[in-house]
Amino acid sequence: MSKPFSDHDKRKQISVRGLAGVENVAELKVAFNRHLHFTLVKDRNVANKRDYYFALANTVRDHLVGRWIRTQQYYYEKDPKRVYYISLEFYMGRTLQNTMVNLALENACDEAIYQLGLDMEELEDMEEDAGLGNGGLGRLAACFLDSMASLGLAAYGYGIRYEFGIFNQKIVNGWQVEEADDWLRYGNPWEKARPEYMRAVKFYGRTEHTPDGVKWVDTQVVLALPYDTPIPGYRNNIVNTMRLWSAKAPCDFNLKDFNVGGYIQAVLDRNLCENISRVLYPNDNFFEGKELRLKQEYFVVAATLQDVVRRFKASKFGSRENNNVLDVFHIQVAIQLNDTHPAMAIPELMRVLVDEEKLGWDKAWDVCVRTCAYTNHTVLPEALERWPIDLFHHLLPRHLEIIFEINHRFMEYVASKFPGDHDRMRRMSLIEEGGCKKVNMAHLCIVGSHAVNGVARIHSEILIATLYVSYTNTNTLKSSYFNGTNATHTHYDNIGDGTTLALTHSLTHSLTHSLTIYPSVSLSGIKKEPNKHWTPRTIMVGGKVCLVPLSLHSHQRVVTGSTYRTIPLIHNSLLLCNALSPLLFSQAAPGYHTAKMIIRLITAIGEVVNHDPVVGDRLKVIFLENYRVTLAEKAIPSADLSEQISTAGTEASGTGNMKFMLNGALTIGTMDGANVEMAEEAGEENLFIFGMRVEDVDAMDAGKGYHASEYYNRIPELKQAMDQIAGGFFSPKQPDLFKELVDLLMHHDRFKVFADYEAYIKCQDKVNQLYKNPKEWTKMVIHNIAGCGKFSSDRTIAQYAREIWGMEPSLEKIPAPDEKLK
Ligand SMILES: *Cc1c(COP(=O)(O)O)cnc(C)c1O
């Protein structure tokens, strides 16, 4: 199918963002050619698409630089409170388009690239994703950076510059195969290395208790080399900084003990310590407990706190106070911990305050607690970080002492409030006893922070009722418990006819974007045939993706779902021959056998169904390979139905659910995570809600328990599906292949999949009925889009700012640097 218009024509058709401006276009062209010549060292005879992408990226970057420097000067002059968002993951995706949009350069760049005879979309496609995250947690951090800049907060993102981000997923013979994500191979035009701000991070060694205080000696040093990435706000001339640390061996690394022949080996060994920033651990919601990961967690925190303290001391506020300047640190500094991954910030801040700045313990602790705040992302036990004491003792001996001291004082406090309540003390301790003693990092965060928040209302309620019940009941803490429902980044724009809609989404270049391109196309028109207008490529992006040809089926539908409950989902589609074909995506942690088997099952079912002559083109089972930010941007807007079917109480929030809502898909889901609030905002009648509520799950656990066999024996379709899967119907060459998966579902299923099966099937019937009535369907979609405002990360960040950080968000612009281009 050929595109009705070139992309350029589409973008030109309507200009809600102002005319491109002949002058701007001419200047952009000059700058582009200058970069091609001087930066890329190419001419148009030999330049390739990647060169053109780099020339464009550098041209756009030029427009960031003045604003970036200005913003930092402005912060120095105004000296506002700073917030540091520390995260082991920043899942940024691509930068070029978002930067052009935020600087209002999109139209002028489009026109310039067109006049140069190049294709903007092709150039955009040359950009590597910055895949420094696993999923929701990392993407949230990226959305938050966007919103903090857009709301004028003096904010910094701090993390690790992984040389390899989340692996590239290939499907080979139906199986997931991982490939290293060598995203920096061609260079990264957005980052700026700052070797002059290198920091030393210490590991290992031992402590010496002297009259002068505690000394941490005989350590090994790793250098942390910062790379800065600009984070532009939305058309407010603010450009904040994300600083990512890369590990670098010191020049004298291992040279102390070199002898004849040792020199070469010592230089070769430098790699070992530089491994710290080599690769992102591909575990989402799963604690693996590897030493290298603990090194990463401490590395980012130790380097970051040196920066934070230096910047504080250099600030007007910090340099005004003469003695004990760090007493007032918390007035000027807020630190937000994205999950427990950067929890070491708490003992490290204590070490800096007590050992280096010579504050008394009590004062230091007060400052520390007032500075730090912690966001919890899950209650699943397999995700909770619990580090063995032995490992700590070896790697970070001083920090272990500090954690023991924090715990000792905390336990004394608890004992004074609840004399003799040893069980309570055991529950609340930072140190878990038993075979191998461990540090419970969530407890460390709760005790060491002034605010703890969950990521959706229901999640925060569960947190308070379960994990933290001891803390809240005892009221032993200053900590406030706060809910900051997650969200995703959006902009609100005027779409031309005076109607304001939730508009482009920095993540999903979305439905509403196409509304700006096709003002004459109705909402239902876009959703009915999204591909015809703008996404014929999208579903193909993953490579070997099977697709019902659009030209044959104007009712091409896709459904997305998560892995947990994939099996009944697919089975249901088979049974009902739904109007909607399931599009499934997931990434299995390389070591997570069950997740890999589920992916194999999806592809196996696809192999059977997609070649079945009876089913034909009415239904396809599609596994979307290599799901990542750029693919989400394309796949999500093409969906009509979003499957958010976690067992109630297991998904903390979800943010995918919101992206679908904003992009005009309806939701079939359980009352879990943010689905609850989506139903509240859009009206429950505008979602397809089914299944057990948290109370039902709790009642089941407290009562007769969950027994998969009951459902299996009672529901013939379920039994048939399981028997087919276990019996090799989908794996004729290897009949036993999926037996273990079915055994798991039958005997060890913590997620109680079968318990919601009937409710789910019934609800899918409703979906199918309603889908036959496009008018009603579209009405529901409109209610959803109209109700999605709460799920803008601007709202979440405004709430964090006011309720946790004590900062006031602002929509004001700061003055633009003097540029001819505006
Ligand atoms: C939003 C997003 C996620 C999180 O999705 P959930 O459905 O909330 O788990 C994961 N990966 C990518 C690429 C995303 O954009």
Tab-separated table of C-alpha atoms in Angstrom, residues 629-779:
chain	number	residue	atom	x	y	z
A	629	VAL	CA	10.295	2.862	23.458
A	630	THR	CA	10.304	3.508	19.711
A	631	LEU	CA	8.197	0.441	19.078
A	632	ALA	CA	5.745	1.416	21.819
A	633	GLU	CA	5.381	4.802	20.139
A	634	LYS	CA	4.204	3.041	17.025
A	635	ALA	CA	2.324	0.042	18.367
A	636	ILE	CA	0.284	1.679	21.116
A	637	PRO	CA	-1.586	4.145	18.900
A	638	SER	CA	-2.607	1.335	16.585
A	639	ALA	CA	-4.374	-0.667	19.306
A	640	ASP	CA	-8.095	-0.622	19.931
A	641	LEU	CA	-8.101	-2.681	23.040
A	642	SER	CA	-5.585	-2.617	25.851
A	643	GLU	CA	-5.331	-5.698	28.041
A	644	GLN	CA	-4.400	-4.810	31.626
A	645	ILE	CA	-5.236	-8.109	33.203
A	646	SER	CA	-2.910	-8.553	36.185
A	647	THR	CA	-4.304	-10.372	39.196
A	648	ALA	CA	-5.642	-7.701	41.533
A	649	GLY	CA	-2.930	-6.625	43.965
A	650	THR	CA	0.074	-7.594	41.838
A	651	GLU	CA	0.599	-4.673	39.421
A	652	ALA	CA	1.662	-1.582	41.328
A	653	SER	CA	0.468	0.939	38.757
A	654	GLY	CA	1.274	0.263	35.145
A	655	THR	CA	1.869	3.135	32.783
A	656	GLY	CA	1.248	1.277	29.542
A	657	ASN	CA	-2.438	1.279	30.510
A	658	MET	CA	-2.425	5.101	30.510
A	659	LYS	CA	-0.637	5.373	27.182
A	660	PHE	CA	-3.345	3.278	25.554
A	661	MET	CA	-6.084	5.316	27.201
A	662	LEU	CA	-4.567	8.549	25.950
A	663	ASN	CA	-4.221	7.096	22.475
A	664	GLY	CA	-7.809	6.037	22.044
A	665	ALA	CA	-7.802	2.361	22.992
A	666	LEU	CA	-10.376	0.927	25.378
A	667	THR	CA	-9.222	-1.090	28.361
A	668	ILE	CA	-10.196	-4.571	29.408
A	669	GLY	CA	-8.747	-4.950	32.847
A	670	THR	CA	-8.895	-5.921	36.463
A	671	MET	CA	-9.325	-3.501	39.337
A	672	ASP	CA	-5.584	-3.276	39.851
A	673	GLY	CA	-2.889	-0.607	39.765
A	674	ALA	CA	-3.830	2.587	38.000
A	675	ASN	CA	-6.746	0.842	36.224
A	676	VAL	CA	-8.765	1.701	39.318
A	677	GLU	CA	-8.144	5.403	38.879
A	678	MET	CA	-8.616	5.224	35.114
A	679	ALA	CA	-12.084	3.792	35.746
A	680	GLU	CA	-12.716	6.581	38.212
A	681	GLU	CA	-11.662	9.280	35.739
A	682	ALA	CA	-13.392	7.917	32.636
A	683	GLY	CA	-16.352	6.318	34.388
A	684	GLU	CA	-16.309	2.617	35.153
A	685	GLU	CA	-18.892	2.044	32.439
A	686	ASN	CA	-16.327	3.174	29.897
A	687	LEU	CA	-13.854	0.421	30.708
A	688	PHE	CA	-14.305	-3.338	30.560
A	689	ILE	CA	-13.658	-4.280	34.162
A	690	PHE	CA	-13.718	-7.919	35.198
A	691	GLY	CA	-12.437	-10.372	37.759
A	692	MET	CA	-11.519	-10.522	41.397
A	693	ARG	CA	-10.879	-7.394	43.406
A	694	VAL	CA	-8.085	-7.256	45.947
A	695	GLU	CA	-10.603	-8.102	48.674
A	696	ASP	CA	-11.684	-11.200	46.762
A	697	VAL	CA	-8.106	-12.363	46.402
A	698	ASP	CA	-7.469	-11.767	50.093
A	699	ALA	CA	-10.679	-13.608	51.021
A	700	MET	CA	-9.633	-16.535	48.850
A	701	ASP	CA	-6.223	-16.672	50.547
A	702	ALA	CA	-7.788	-16.451	53.978
A	703	GLY	CA	-10.468	-19.013	53.128
A	704	LYS	CA	-10.325	-22.109	51.019
A	705	GLY	CA	-7.323	-21.003	48.989
A	706	TYR	CA	-6.783	-21.189	45.258
A	707	HIS	CA	-6.992	-24.581	43.592
A	708	ALA	CA	-6.448	-24.520	39.860
A	709	SER	CA	-7.895	-27.993	39.436
A	710	GLU	CA	-11.349	-26.829	40.520
A	711	TYR	CA	-11.562	-24.520	37.533
A	712	TYR	CA	-9.875	-26.995	35.250
A	713	ASN	CA	-12.387	-29.701	36.109
A	714	ARG	CA	-15.417	-27.427	36.009
A	715	ILE	CA	-14.788	-25.443	32.809
A	716	PRO	CA	-14.608	-27.666	29.706
A	717	GLU	CA	-13.029	-25.024	27.422
A	718	LEU	CA	-10.302	-24.333	29.928
A	719	LYS	CA	-9.614	-28.037	30.330
A	720	GLN	CA	-9.454	-28.500	26.578
A	721	ALA	CA	-7.031	-25.608	26.149
A	722	MET	CA	-4.715	-26.860	28.861
A	723	ASP	CA	-4.842	-30.407	27.527
A	724	GLN	CA	-4.024	-29.192	24.036
A	725	ILE	CA	-1.083	-27.131	25.238
A	726	ALA	CA	0.231	-29.897	27.490
A	727	GLY	CA	-0.386	-32.574	24.858
A	728	GLY	CA	1.624	-30.985	22.072
A	729	PHE	CA	-1.157	-29.623	19.882
A	730	PHE	CA	0.919	-26.467	19.421
A	731	SER	CA	4.269	-28.257	19.456
A	732	PRO	CA	3.748	-31.406	17.392
A	733	LYS	CA	7.464	-31.977	16.954
A	734	GLN	CA	8.043	-31.757	20.690
A	735	PRO	CA	4.803	-32.822	22.346
A	736	ASP	CA	6.175	-32.345	25.885
A	737	LEU	CA	7.470	-28.852	25.292
A	738	PHE	CA	4.792	-26.987	27.243
A	739	LYS	CA	3.929	-29.607	29.811
A	740	GLU	CA	5.934	-27.801	32.471
A	741	LEU	CA	4.064	-24.567	31.818
A	742	VAL	CA	0.725	-26.271	32.281
A	743	ASP	CA	2.036	-28.009	35.415
A	744	LEU	CA	2.986	-24.617	36.724
A	745	LEU	CA	-0.459	-23.219	36.021
A	746	MET	CA	-2.078	-26.246	37.603
A	747	HIS	CA	0.038	-26.520	40.728
A	748	HIS	CA	2.184	-23.486	41.461
A	749	ASP	CA	0.401	-20.461	40.091
A	750	ARG	CA	0.779	-17.559	42.511
A	751	PHE	CA	-1.182	-15.390	40.130
A	752	LYS	CA	-4.342	-17.500	40.264
A	753	VAL	CA	-4.900	-17.207	36.541
A	754	PHE	CA	-7.816	-19.629	36.266
A	755	ALA	CA	-9.810	-17.893	38.981
A	756	ASP	CA	-10.579	-14.981	36.665
A	757	TYR	CA	-10.953	-17.067	33.551
A	758	GLU	CA	-14.729	-17.148	33.274
A	759	ALA	CA	-15.111	-13.483	34.122
A	760	TYR	CA	-12.553	-12.663	31.482
A	761	ILE	CA	-14.285	-14.688	28.764
A	762	LYS	CA	-17.599	-13.072	29.597
A	763	CYS	CA	-16.050	-9.647	29.462
A	764	GLN	CA	-14.441	-10.375	26.104
A	765	ASP	CA	-17.923	-11.243	24.836
A	766	LYS	CA	-18.997	-7.784	25.866
A	767	VAL	CA	-16.010	-6.302	24.068
A	768	ASN	CA	-16.903	-8.146	20.901
A	769	GLN	CA	-20.534	-7.085	21.085
A	770	LEU	CA	-19.645	-3.481	21.590
A	771	TYR	CA	-17.049	-3.559	18.911
A	772	LYS	CA	-19.789	-4.210	16.387
A	773	ASN	CA	-21.264	-0.848	17.306
A	774	PRO	CA	-18.650	1.713	16.255
A	775	LYS	CA	-20.692	4.649	17.460
A	776	GLU	CA	-20.939	3.361	21.005
A	777	TRP	CA	-17.343	2.239	20.922
A	778	THR	CA	-16.150	5.669	19.860
A	779	LYS	CA	-18.234	7.298	22.547
